Amino acid sequence: MNLFITNIGQLVTVASNGKRCKTGKQMRELHILENAALLIENGIIKKIGNANELKPVEDIDVVDVEGKVVLPGFVDSHTHTVFAGSREHEFAMRAEGKTYQEIAEAGGGILSTMNATREASKRDLYRLAERRLTDMLRHGTTTIEIKSGYGLSPEAEMKILEVMNDLKRDHYATLVTTFLGAHAFPPEYKNDHNGYVEKICNYMLPYIAERNLAMFVDVFCEKGYFDLHQTEQIILEAKTHGLIPKLHADQLSSFGAAELGAKHNAISVDHLEQLTDASIEVLKNSQTVATVLPAASFFLNHPYAPARKIIDAGIPLAIATDFNPGSAMCYSMQIMLTIACTQMHMTPEEAITAATLNGAAALGLSQEVGSIEVGKQADVVVYDVKDYRYIPYHFGVNHVWKVVKNGVVLEF
Amino acid sequence: MNLFITNIGQLVTVASNGKRCKTGKQMRELHILENAALLIENGIIKKIGNANELKPVEDIDVVDVEGKVVLPGFVDSHTHTVFAGSREHEFAMRAEGKTYQEIAEAGGGILSTMNATREASKRDLYRLAERRLTDMLRHGTTTIEIKSGYGLSPEAEMKILEVMNDLKRDHYATLVTTFLGAHAFPPEYKNDHNGYVEKICNYMLPYIAERNLAMFVDVFCEKGYFDLHQTEQIILEAKTHGLIPKLHADQLSSFGAAELGAKHNAISVDHLEQLTDASIEVLKNSQTVATVLPAASFFLNHPYAPARKIIDAGIPLAIATDFNPGSAMCYSMQIMLTIACTQMHMTPEEAITAATLNGAAALGLSQEVGSIEVGKQADVVVYDVKDYRYIPYHFGVNHVWKVVKNGVVLEF
């Protein structure tokens, strides 16, 4: 937990000086130190300085990175990491031109993962997710939000939340738990959508809050899923229990979901592929983080969220993977940077800020993680590159050389 | 060089039964054996069978892959792997909205890599390329074409070709060498384009042919680069020396480059982003392979080649990375499969055929590599997945578990 890292070619601090996030032109300011060193004590960043001046204390492990680049660990603020089953056959069907509807009729879609997840034991779910989380660490992600939402019954949702909390206790990664019971309507409530909303409000939310199983509540607010009224019901009920809202908003259609999130101080509204200029105006006057999910657009060949407009409007923008088996089978934040730069007109600097500090803000954790500053958790990743821009530039490979989590050099 | 691989969950053979390549609906036929085993002798595939029936001979190394998936090594038939310098700053400028012209004026573009490559020693070029080639192997690519083309002077082009041939002799990967002196016009011939074409025809081609430095000749046939007439001059001269033509065709504009390639029996025409229906008709009646380069479109945010139309027309289609520092900084064929499936409407089966057997056909090597069949080179790659479709489906990570090259299990 005590560690001295030196000869850092570029220490990309993303320093915010106490600010929760960066907006607008600040997103391009990475505050890079060249030829830097880093002193970590008890898993916390203690000193940052020039490698010629800052020297290791006695009796401390020293890592000489020989001019490599160090970034804060990525904060992946939107994932669905706990699930069973795999949907490569649907991927193939989509490549053949099958529509989502045809795939759903053939037994695919969210409900296919729901079935596999309901059938899986806690132990199996734990092991599957543990392996994924470890690989995410290996690719530079040190803080990960996980949503439930493939159970869709009180029993199965609680099973998933318990697995998430077991992993949160056990795993090296910093985990954040979100309840997404409102991910889809389960078959049991196919003809009684409001009945499922009531089940969430009157049974699941109090149960979760009492046992402290989740910090956030999320709703898939979309046509054919949860409408504005149902979403608001869930948000309001969640708030009475102290859960903080997040929203899946404006992915497939635009009807005010992001604005609803802003109205209720959602910590983030996520997706935003269909975000309108009017909604951007509303978000501008809120505290809500706009989280874009490049993998979902890439994977489904859908339009990308208007990231450029969002940043230019001064709204804090975060990037996350949306890792899930249906619409974004990817947990590498490195390739998210590449997609953001090549497809979404973001600069490497903006993409890195969005994937670190602003991701932390989307989880209410930017006082602890997301940048390399004195007093923060020592979650830092060493990349085998000479320039931070090389990470999004050379894509399709893992540039991570070493991952340091809470001051511990991880061995994989 | 003798090896027994068993308990293969899916042995994706891409068998062609002696055919040079697959076209149309054949591209979907991967000829997969489940629960298979593979006997390799002297680096050559000797027997293929069921794991319950085929048993190892005595005194042979056995690799039990425990149900994993085995594919032929990828054949990357279009790369520019030998270069010095790095252009992440241009990548950042493009993300900021700078045009190619503005970047060129700021000292970027092909000429920036030309300058760095001219300045580099043979030893440096060798080391840089060696490291890249090894990482390509690590990602599942066992046969790699390399083009010269960042020298653009007789001396620098010969230096690059010598490095390529040194690597061909030394490196584990099977390498194929292409002369691309006609990649751009060097500053020395800025005002005398035909002078450079003559230098290629009258000096470089005979020199290369005499020393057997390249098997193929390639030309960047594009507006502002080499026009149809100059391209034809180079092709005709190359043929008299026994070099086989390939072409960069229809990338930025469409004016008959692919048709010119077909007319002269080019082994492949590559890029094809702007390929017209009329050119497809011409290619249909040729022996030329249509090679598409998904990374270039993705990286530059350009249109994709009409892969679906090409396949449906019955033209053999190959996929390659186009690995180069300007327009496609990627050498992972795995992510090429994903881009093909998500952006180009290709099925996983078509993409795999395009990246193996048809890539081999684009190099005239499909009797040796590109499929897992008795008598072929034992270039096989084991992936840590249960279904071959999982490889393009779960993107952004390297699924390779072991690489077997000429029957040798590589240790990295």
Tab-separated table of C-alpha atoms in Angstrom, chain A:
chain	number	residue	atom	x	y	z
A	1	MET	CA	0.000	0.000	0.000
A	2	ASN	CA	3.101	2.199	0.173
A	3	LEU	CA	4.685	2.695	-3.202
A	4	PHE	CA	6.977	5.063	-5.034
A	5	ILE	CA	6.524	5.407	-8.807
A	6	THR	CA	9.196	7.317	-10.651
A	7	ASN	CA	10.504	8.320	-14.073
A	8	ILE	CA	6.991	8.873	-15.314
A	9	GLY	CA	7.269	10.317	-18.834
A	10	GLN	CA	3.827	11.917	-18.676
A	11	LEU	CA	1.808	11.942	-15.470
A	12	VAL	CA	-1.673	12.736	-16.734
A	13	THR	CA	-3.243	13.970	-13.499
A	14	VAL	CA	-6.642	15.251	-14.774
A	15	ALA	CA	-6.380	17.454	-11.661
A	16	SER	CA	-9.538	19.347	-10.834
A	17	ASN	CA	-8.488	21.098	-7.610
A	18	GLY	CA	-11.525	19.945	-5.715
A	19	LYS	CA	-14.009	20.453	-8.524
A	20	ARG	CA	-16.462	17.608	-8.962
A	21	CYS	CA	-16.020	17.451	-12.740
A	22	LYS	CA	-14.854	19.387	-15.752
A	23	THR	CA	-17.037	21.083	-18.324
A	24	GLY	CA	-16.537	22.755	-21.684
A	25	LYS	CA	-12.955	23.773	-22.401
A	26	GLN	CA	-11.770	22.507	-18.997
A	27	MET	CA	-12.242	19.011	-20.365
A	28	ARG	CA	-9.169	19.607	-22.548
A	29	GLU	CA	-6.985	20.486	-19.559
A	30	LEU	CA	-5.314	17.284	-18.402
A	31	HIS	CA	-2.632	18.961	-16.230
A	32	ILE	CA	0.238	16.772	-17.319
A	33	LEU	CA	3.555	16.608	-15.457
A	34	GLU	CA	6.595	15.370	-17.364
A	35	ASN	CA	9.387	13.417	-15.711
A	36	ALA	CA	7.252	12.984	-12.606
A	37	ALA	CA	7.185	10.838	-9.482
A	38	LEU	CA	4.408	9.753	-7.171
A	39	LEU	CA	4.545	8.818	-3.486
A	40	ILE	CA	1.744	6.621	-2.218
A	41	GLU	CA	1.126	5.936	1.479
A	42	ASN	CA	-1.568	3.641	2.843
A	43	GLY	CA	-3.168	3.434	-0.582
A	44	ILE	CA	-3.535	7.219	-0.800
A	45	ILE	CA	-1.599	9.624	-3.030
A	46	LYS	CA	0.670	11.509	-0.644
A	47	LYS	CA	3.021	13.518	-2.858
A	48	ILE	CA	3.349	14.349	-6.544
A	49	GLY	CA	6.528	15.886	-7.854
A	50	ASN	CA	9.379	16.024	-10.301
A	51	ALA	CA	11.385	12.803	-10.556
A	52	ASN	CA	14.618	14.703	-9.980
A	53	GLU	CA	13.339	16.199	-6.748
A	54	LEU	CA	10.870	13.807	-5.168
A	55	LYS	CA	12.741	10.838	-3.698
A	56	PRO	CA	11.427	7.620	-2.167
A	57	VAL	CA	11.160	7.350	1.612
A	58	GLU	CA	13.059	4.457	3.168
A	59	ASP	CA	11.723	0.941	3.068
A	60	ILE	CA	9.335	1.440	0.193
A	61	ASP	CA	8.759	-0.478	-3.034
A	62	VAL	CA	9.924	1.511	-6.036
A	63	VAL	CA	8.540	1.142	-9.557
A	64	ASP	CA	10.661	2.792	-12.233
A	65	VAL	CA	8.398	3.161	-15.263
A	66	GLU	CA	11.203	4.364	-17.542
A	67	GLY	CA	9.376	7.191	-19.252
A	68	LYS	CA	6.023	5.482	-19.644
A	69	VAL	CA	2.689	7.249	-19.304
A	70	VAL	CA	0.538	7.184	-16.146
A	71	LEU	CA	-3.172	7.944	-16.093
A	72	PRO	CA	-5.793	7.772	-13.355
A	73	GLY	CA	-7.601	4.441	-13.426
A	74	PHE	CA	-10.618	4.592	-15.693
A	75	VAL	CA	-14.004	4.996	-14.019
A	76	ASP	CA	-16.581	2.950	-15.935
A	77	SER	CA	-19.785	4.498	-14.633
A	78	HIS	CA	-22.307	2.392	-16.576
A	79	THR	CA	-22.088	-1.403	-16.854
A	80	HIS	CA	-24.330	-4.442	-16.571
A	81	THR	CA	-21.520	-6.781	-15.552
A	82	VAL	CA	-23.519	-9.393	-13.604
A	83	PHE	CA	-25.309	-11.690	-16.040
A	84	ALA	CA	-25.306	-15.272	-17.243
A	85	GLY	CA	-25.452	-16.570	-20.787
A	86	SER	CA	-23.986	-15.159	-23.950
A	87	ARG	CA	-25.617	-13.716	-27.040
A	88	GLU	CA	-23.155	-14.107	-29.887
A	89	HIS	CA	-25.885	-15.867	-31.888
A	90	GLU	CA	-27.954	-12.662	-31.768
A	91	PHE	CA	-24.905	-10.703	-32.865
A	92	ALA	CA	-24.688	-13.007	-35.868
A	93	MET	CA	-28.420	-12.639	-36.572
A	94	ARG	CA	-28.074	-8.863	-36.532
A	95	ALA	CA	-25.132	-9.062	-38.922
A	96	GLU	CA	-27.428	-11.038	-41.212
A	97	GLY	CA	-29.901	-8.172	-41.135
A	98	LYS	CA	-32.418	-9.506	-38.631
A	99	THR	CA	-34.278	-6.807	-36.735
A	100	TYR	CA	-34.406	-6.512	-32.956
A	101	GLN	CA	-38.053	-7.559	-33.133
A	102	GLU	CA	-37.251	-10.714	-35.103
A	103	ILE	CA	-34.486	-11.546	-32.650
A	104	ALA	CA	-36.817	-11.042	-29.689
A	105	GLU	CA	-39.396	-13.303	-31.349
A	106	ALA	CA	-36.704	-15.951	-31.759
A	107	GLY	CA	-36.177	-15.894	-27.984
A	108	GLY	CA	-33.489	-13.218	-27.909
A	109	GLY	CA	-33.176	-9.809	-26.319
A	110	ILE	CA	-33.036	-8.817	-22.655
A	111	LEU	CA	-35.393	-11.663	-21.727
A	112	SER	CA	-32.922	-14.264	-23.023
A	113	THR	CA	-30.297	-12.954	-20.595
A	114	MET	CA	-32.983	-12.709	-17.922
A	115	ASN	CA	-33.749	-16.403	-18.300
A	116	ALA	CA	-30.090	-17.418	-18.097
A	117	THR	CA	-29.499	-15.114	-15.124
A	118	ARG	CA	-32.564	-16.325	-13.239
A	119	GLU	CA	-31.391	-19.915	-13.699
A	120	ALA	CA	-27.807	-19.233	-12.616
A	121	SER	CA	-26.683	-19.798	-9.039
A	122	LYS	CA	-25.219	-16.940	-6.996
A	123	ARG	CA	-21.912	-18.740	-7.133
A	124	ASP	CA	-21.955	-18.945	-10.939
A	125	LEU	CA	-22.942	-15.305	-11.306
A	126	TYR	CA	-20.182	-14.331	-8.893
A	127	ARG	CA	-17.545	-16.273	-10.800
A	128	LEU	CA	-18.595	-14.989	-14.210
A	129	ALA	CA	-18.598	-11.386	-13.015
A	130	GLU	CA	-15.366	-11.766	-11.045
A	131	ARG	CA	-13.541	-12.880	-14.165
A	132	ARG	CA	-14.919	-9.948	-16.144
A	133	LEU	CA	-14.017	-7.429	-13.427
A	134	THR	CA	-10.466	-8.734	-13.256
A	135	ASP	CA	-10.122	-8.356	-17.008
A	136	MET	CA	-11.509	-4.827	-16.772
A	137	LEU	CA	-8.771	-4.033	-14.220
A	138	ARG	CA	-6.241	-5.554	-16.613
A	139	HIS	CA	-7.446	-3.054	-19.228
A	140	GLY	CA	-7.064	-0.087	-16.889
A	141	THR	CA	-10.471	0.311	-15.247
A	142	THR	CA	-10.286	0.617	-11.458
A	143	THR	CA	-13.777	1.861	-10.531
A	144	ILE	CA	-16.824	0.137	-11.959
A	145	GLU	CA	-20.523	0.718	-11.572
A	146	ILE	CA	-22.682	-2.387	-11.933
A	147	LYS	CA	-26.426	-2.438	-12.482
A	148	SER	CA	-28.816	-5.234	-11.664
A	149	GLY	CA	-31.619	-5.653	-14.186
A	150	TYR	CA	-31.392	-9.166	-15.631
A	151	GLY	CA	-33.473	-10.656	-12.824
A	152	LEU	CA	-36.720	-8.713	-13.185
A	153	SER	CA	-38.331	-10.523	-10.260
A	154	PRO	CA	-37.836	-9.620	-6.608
A	155	GLU	CA	-35.995	-12.868	-5.957
A	156	ALA	CA	-33.692	-12.701	-8.988
A	157	GLU	CA	-32.963	-8.981	-8.630
A	158	MET	CA	-31.992	-9.502	-4.977
A	159	LYS	CA	-29.786	-12.417	-5.975
A	160	ILE	CA	-27.933	-10.181	-8.432
A	161	LEU	CA	-27.638	-7.341	-5.928
A	162	GLU	CA	-26.231	-9.731	-3.352
A	163	VAL	CA	-23.650	-10.960	-5.857
A	164	MET	CA	-22.761	-7.339	-6.658
A	165	ASN	CA	-22.306	-6.585	-2.963
A	166	ASP	CA	-20.240	-9.731	-2.396
A	167	LEU	CA	-17.980	-8.639	-5.256
A	168	LYS	CA	-17.855	-5.112	-3.856
A	169	ARG	CA	-16.552	-6.558	-0.602
A	170	ASP	CA	-14.105	-8.994	-2.221
A	171	HIS	CA	-12.813	-7.580	-5.477
A	172	TYR	CA	-9.830	-5.298	-5.972
A	173	ALA	CA	-11.852	-2.943	-8.154
A	174	THR	CA	-13.892	-0.211	-6.475
A	175	LEU	CA	-17.485	-1.192	-7.211
A	176	VAL	CA	-20.631	0.909	-7.136
A	177	THR	CA	-24.054	-0.745	-7.095
A	178	THR	CA	-27.162	0.358	-8.959
A	179	PHE	CA	-30.628	-1.175	-8.861
A	180	LEU	CA	-32.111	-1.427	-12.352
A	181	GLY	CA	-35.192	-3.506	-11.667
A	182	ALA	CA	-36.842	-1.225	-14.232
A	183	HIS	CA	-34.738	-2.563	-17.100
A	184	ALA	CA	-37.662	-4.220	-18.900
A	185	PHE	CA	-41.037	-5.680	-18.035
A	186	PRO	CA	-40.744	-9.341	-17.064
A	187	PRO	CA	-43.041	-11.909	-18.704
A	188	GLU	CA	-45.035	-12.213	-15.465
A	189	TYR	CA	-46.150	-8.600	-15.854
A	190	LYS	CA	-46.451	-8.568	-19.639
A	191	ASN	CA	-50.038	-7.386	-19.363
A	192	ASP	CA	-49.713	-5.448	-16.121
A	193	HIS	CA	-46.888	-2.972	-16.477
A	194	ASN	CA	-48.154	-0.789	-13.649
A	195	GLY	CA	-48.247	-3.867	-11.453
A	196	TYR	CA	-44.508	-4.316	-11.983
A	197	VAL	CA	-43.872	-0.622	-11.243
A	198	GLU	CA	-45.820	-1.051	-8.014
A	199	LYS	CA	-43.802	-4.152	-7.161
A	200	ILE	CA	-40.609	-2.134	-7.633
A	201	CYS	CA	-41.904	0.798	-5.586
A	202	ASN	CA	-43.654	-0.974	-2.792
A	203	TYR	CA	-41.535	-4.054	-2.365
A	204	MET	CA	-38.128	-3.991	-4.064
A	205	LEU	CA	-37.016	-0.430	-3.266
A	206	PRO	CA	-37.767	-0.635	0.486
A	207	TYR	CA	-36.112	-4.066	0.661
A	208	ILE	CA	-32.951	-2.803	-1.096
A	209	ALA	CA	-32.765	0.399	0.916
A	210	GLU	CA	-33.159	-1.397	4.218
A	211	ARG	CA	-30.297	-3.750	3.406
A	212	ASN	CA	-28.198	-1.052	1.747
A	213	LEU	CA	-27.848	-3.165	-1.411
A	214	ALA	CA	-27.630	-0.257	-3.855
A	215	MET	CA	-26.556	3.356	-3.874
A	216	PHE	CA	-28.313	4.296	-7.116
A	217	VAL	CA	-31.602	3.500	-8.827
A	218	ASP	CA	-31.827	3.436	-12.617
A	219	VAL	CA	-34.747	3.167	-15.049
A	220	PHE	CA	-34.780	2.304	-18.769
A	221	CYS	CA	-37.007	5.223	-19.760
A	222	GLU	CA	-37.907	4.413	-23.355
A	223	LYS	CA	-40.892	3.806	-25.625
A	224	GLY	CA	-42.213	0.297	-24.989
A	225	TYR	CA	-40.324	0.153	-21.696
A	226	PHE	CA	-40.861	2.586	-18.810
A	227	ASP	CA	-42.685	5.776	-19.739
A	228	LEU	CA	-42.140	9.190	-18.168
A	229	HIS	CA	-44.858	8.711	-15.571
A	230	GLN	CA	-43.671	5.272	-14.491
A	231	THR	CA	-40.084	6.480	-14.420
A	232	GLU	CA	-41.007	9.435	-12.229
A	233	GLN	CA	-42.927	7.160	-9.852
A	234	ILE	CA	-39.859	4.985	-9.381
A	235	ILE	CA	-37.500	7.945	-8.995
A	236	LEU	CA	-39.706	9.600	-6.388
A	237	GLU	CA	-40.127	6.421	-4.385
A	238	ALA	CA	-36.376	5.676	-4.582
A	239	LYS	CA	-35.573	9.138	-3.282
A	240	THR	CA	-37.738	8.650	-0.199
A	241	HIS	CA	-35.433	5.718	0.588
A	242	GLY	CA	-32.263	7.713	0.001
A	243	LEU	CA	-31.367	6.126	-3.346
A	244	ILE	CA	-29.968	8.539	-5.920
A	245	PRO	CA	-31.493	8.379	-9.424
A	246	LYS	CA	-29.712	7.692	-12.712
A	247	LEU	CA	-31.537	7.226	-16.008
A	248	HIS	CA	-31.254	5.405	-19.329
A	249	ALA	CA	-32.450	8.353	-21.413
A	250	ASP	CA	-32.961	9.252	-25.081
A	251	GLN	CA	-31.356	6.105	-26.478
A	252	LEU	CA	-33.879	5.097	-29.128
A	253	SER	CA	-36.268	8.040	-29.033
A	254	SER	CA	-36.557	11.470	-27.543
A	255	PHE	CA	-39.534	12.317	-25.347
A	256	GLY	CA	-38.147	14.110	-22.331
A	257	ALA	CA	-36.306	11.411	-20.378
A	258	ALA	CA	-33.098	13.402	-19.931
A	259	GLU	CA	-35.142	16.415	-18.881
A	260	LEU	CA	-36.973	14.293	-16.329
A	261	GLY	CA	-33.610	13.205	-14.954
A	262	ALA	CA	-32.424	16.788	-14.680
A	263	LYS	CA	-35.649	17.803	-12.971
A	264	HIS	CA	-35.104	15.200	-10.270
A	265	ASN	CA	-31.370	15.816	-9.880
A	266	ALA	CA	-30.373	12.490	-11.376
A	267	ILE	CA	-26.637	12.122	-10.842
A	268	SER	CA	-26.395	11.166	-14.517
A	269	VAL	CA	-28.513	10.626	-17.599
A	270	ASP	CA	-26.998	7.956	-19.823
A	271	HIS	CA	-27.067	7.064	-23.563
A	272	LEU	CA	-28.470	10.301	-25.120
A	273	GLU	CA	-28.142	9.150	-28.740
A	274	GLN	CA	-31.366	11.020	-29.552
A	275	LEU	CA	-30.805	14.011	-27.266
A	276	THR	CA	-32.383	17.170	-28.699
A	277	ASP	CA	-31.081	20.706	-28.587
A	278	ALA	CA	-33.972	21.575	-26.271
A	279	SER	CA	-32.902	18.873	-23.828
A	280	ILE	CA	-29.320	20.123	-23.990
A	281	GLU	CA	-30.612	23.519	-22.841
A	282	VAL	CA	-32.325	21.905	-19.870
A	283	LEU	CA	-29.273	19.824	-18.917
A	284	LYS	CA	-27.154	22.955	-19.078
A	285	ASN	CA	-29.002	24.346	-16.099
A	286	SER	CA	-28.757	21.181	-14.005
A	287	GLN	CA	-26.158	19.349	-11.939
A	288	THR	CA	-26.669	16.154	-13.940
A	289	VAL	CA	-23.758	14.480	-15.750
A	290	ALA	CA	-24.395	13.500	-19.401
A	291	THR	CA	-22.980	10.013	-19.882
A	292	VAL	CA	-22.435	8.794	-23.440
A	293	LEU	CA	-21.937	5.147	-24.331
A	294	PRO	CA	-19.949	4.823	-27.571
A	295	ALA	CA	-19.939	1.023	-27.587
A	296	ALA	CA	-23.712	0.758	-27.866
A	297	SER	CA	-23.810	2.954	-30.961
A	298	PHE	CA	-20.856	1.150	-32.519
A	299	PHE	CA	-22.189	-2.311	-31.701
A	300	LEU	CA	-25.739	-1.659	-32.893
A	301	ASN	CA	-24.675	0.629	-35.765
A	302	HIS	CA	-26.903	3.341	-34.292
A	303	PRO	CA	-26.267	7.101	-34.279
A	304	TYR	CA	-23.794	8.414	-31.714
A	305	ALA	CA	-24.796	10.785	-28.926
A	306	PRO	CA	-24.116	14.456	-29.788
A	307	ALA	CA	-21.035	14.594	-27.562
A	308	ARG	CA	-19.599	17.652	-29.279
A	309	LYS	CA	-22.748	19.678	-28.686
A	310	ILE	CA	-22.986	18.501	-25.088
A	311	ILE	CA	-19.417	19.529	-24.299
A	312	ASP	CA	-19.710	22.803	-26.169
A	313	ALA	CA	-22.822	23.588	-24.136
A	314	GLY	CA	-20.747	23.309	-20.961
A	315	ILE	CA	-22.441	20.178	-19.663
A	316	PRO	CA	-20.149	17.681	-17.870
A	317	LEU	CA	-19.800	14.653	-20.129
A	318	ALA	CA	-18.730	11.170	-19.047
A	319	ILE	CA	-17.933	8.097	-21.145
A	320	ALA	CA	-18.732	4.557	-20.040
A	321	THR	CA	-18.764	1.172	-21.770
A	322	ASP	CA	-22.399	0.105	-21.142
A	323	PHE	CA	-20.877	-3.387	-20.979
A	324	ASN	CA	-23.766	-5.827	-21.497
A	325	PRO	CA	-24.383	-8.963	-23.569
A	326	GLY	CA	-27.026	-7.514	-25.878
A	327	SER	CA	-25.992	-4.100	-27.092
A	328	ALA	CA	-22.384	-3.465	-26.007
A	329	MET	CA	-20.242	-6.544	-25.475
A	330	CYS	CA	-17.128	-4.627	-24.509
A	331	TYR	CA	-15.469	-3.572	-21.293
A	332	SER	CA	-12.340	-1.877	-22.589
A	333	MET	CA	-12.332	1.841	-21.865
A	334	GLN	CA	-9.323	2.172	-24.172
A	335	ILE	CA	-11.411	1.401	-27.245
A	336	MET	CA	-14.104	3.778	-25.927
A	337	LEU	CA	-11.520	6.559	-26.198
A	338	THR	CA	-10.820	5.578	-29.802
A	339	ILE	CA	-14.500	5.506	-30.746
A	340	ALA	CA	-15.033	8.869	-29.042
A	341	CYS	CA	-12.142	10.432	-30.993
A	342	THR	CA	-12.879	8.882	-34.377
A	343	GLN	CA	-16.694	8.813	-34.413
A	344	MET	CA	-17.829	11.479	-31.917
A	345	HIS	CA	-15.481	14.377	-32.689
A	346	MET	CA	-14.000	14.390	-29.208
A	347	THR	CA	-10.348	15.164	-28.614
A	348	PRO	CA	-8.133	12.644	-26.787
A	349	GLU	CA	-8.025	15.052	-23.836
A	350	GLU	CA	-11.794	15.342	-23.625
A	351	ALA	CA	-12.189	11.596	-23.935
A	352	ILE	CA	-9.715	10.937	-21.117
A	353	THR	CA	-11.416	13.461	-18.810
A	354	ALA	CA	-14.781	11.889	-19.646
A	355	ALA	CA	-13.449	8.415	-18.841
A	356	THR	CA	-11.876	9.350	-15.512
A	357	LEU	CA	-12.868	12.428	-13.495
A	358	ASN	CA	-16.267	12.936	-15.097
A	359	GLY	CA	-17.036	9.222	-14.769
A	360	ALA	CA	-16.264	9.573	-11.073
A	361	ALA	CA	-18.656	12.550	-10.924
A	362	ALA	CA	-21.357	10.382	-12.508
A	363	LEU	CA	-20.960	8.117	-9.470
A	364	GLY	CA	-20.593	10.849	-6.837
A	365	LEU	CA	-17.029	9.653	-6.257
A	366	SER	CA	-14.926	12.455	-7.644
A	367	GLN	CA	-13.541	13.336	-4.241
A	368	GLU	CA	-12.024	9.833	-4.023
A	369	VAL	CA	-11.128	8.715	-7.575
A	370	GLY	CA	-10.903	9.917	-11.183
A	371	SER	CA	-7.753	12.035	-10.959
A	372	ILE	CA	-4.227	11.821	-9.606
A	373	GLU	CA	-4.179	14.355	-6.786
A	374	VAL	CA	-2.886	14.358	-3.233
A	375	GLY	CA	-5.406	12.783	-0.867
A	376	LYS	CA	-7.134	10.649	-3.499
A	377	GLN	CA	-7.171	6.851	-3.767
A	378	ALA	CA	-3.958	5.673	-5.441
A	379	ASP	CA	-5.674	4.099	-8.477
A	380	VAL	CA	-3.166	4.706	-11.235
A	381	VAL	CA	-2.428	2.836	-14.440
A	382	VAL	CA	0.896	2.694	-16.270
A	383	TYR	CA	0.690	2.435	-20.078
A	384	ASP	CA	3.516	1.189	-22.264
A	385	VAL	CA	3.415	4.270	-24.477
A	386	LYS	CA	5.381	7.533	-24.708
A	387	ASP	CA	2.439	9.881	-25.232
A	388	TYR	CA	-1.067	9.648	-23.750
A	389	ARG	CA	-2.589	10.324	-27.178
A	390	TYR	CA	-1.093	7.052	-28.375
A	391	ILE	CA	-3.688	5.165	-26.275
A	392	PRO	CA	-6.726	6.083	-28.396
A	393	TYR	CA	-4.583	6.354	-31.539
A	394	HIS	CA	-3.251	2.780	-31.628
A	395	PHE	CA	-6.442	0.814	-31.126
A	396	GLY	CA	-7.346	-2.857	-30.795
A	397	VAL	CA	-4.590	-3.740	-28.315
A	398	ASN	CA	-4.225	-3.366	-24.549
A	399	HIS	CA	-1.590	-0.746	-23.754
A	400	VAL	CA	-1.651	-1.325	-19.984
A	401	TRP	CA	1.728	-2.156	-18.468
A	402	LYS	CA	0.869	-2.145	-14.741
A	403	VAL	CA	-2.243	-1.445	-12.721
A	404	VAL	CA	-1.851	0.085	-9.272
A	405	LYS	CA	-4.998	-0.170	-7.140
A	406	ASN	CA	-5.045	1.510	-3.750
A	407	GLY	CA	-1.284	1.626	-3.984
A	408	VAL	CA	-0.954	-2.111	-4.704
A	409	VAL	CA	0.713	-3.235	-7.944
A	410	LEU	CA	-1.703	-5.887	-9.192
A	411	GLU	CA	-0.377	-9.173	-10.488
A	412	PHE	CA	-2.691	-10.917	-12.923
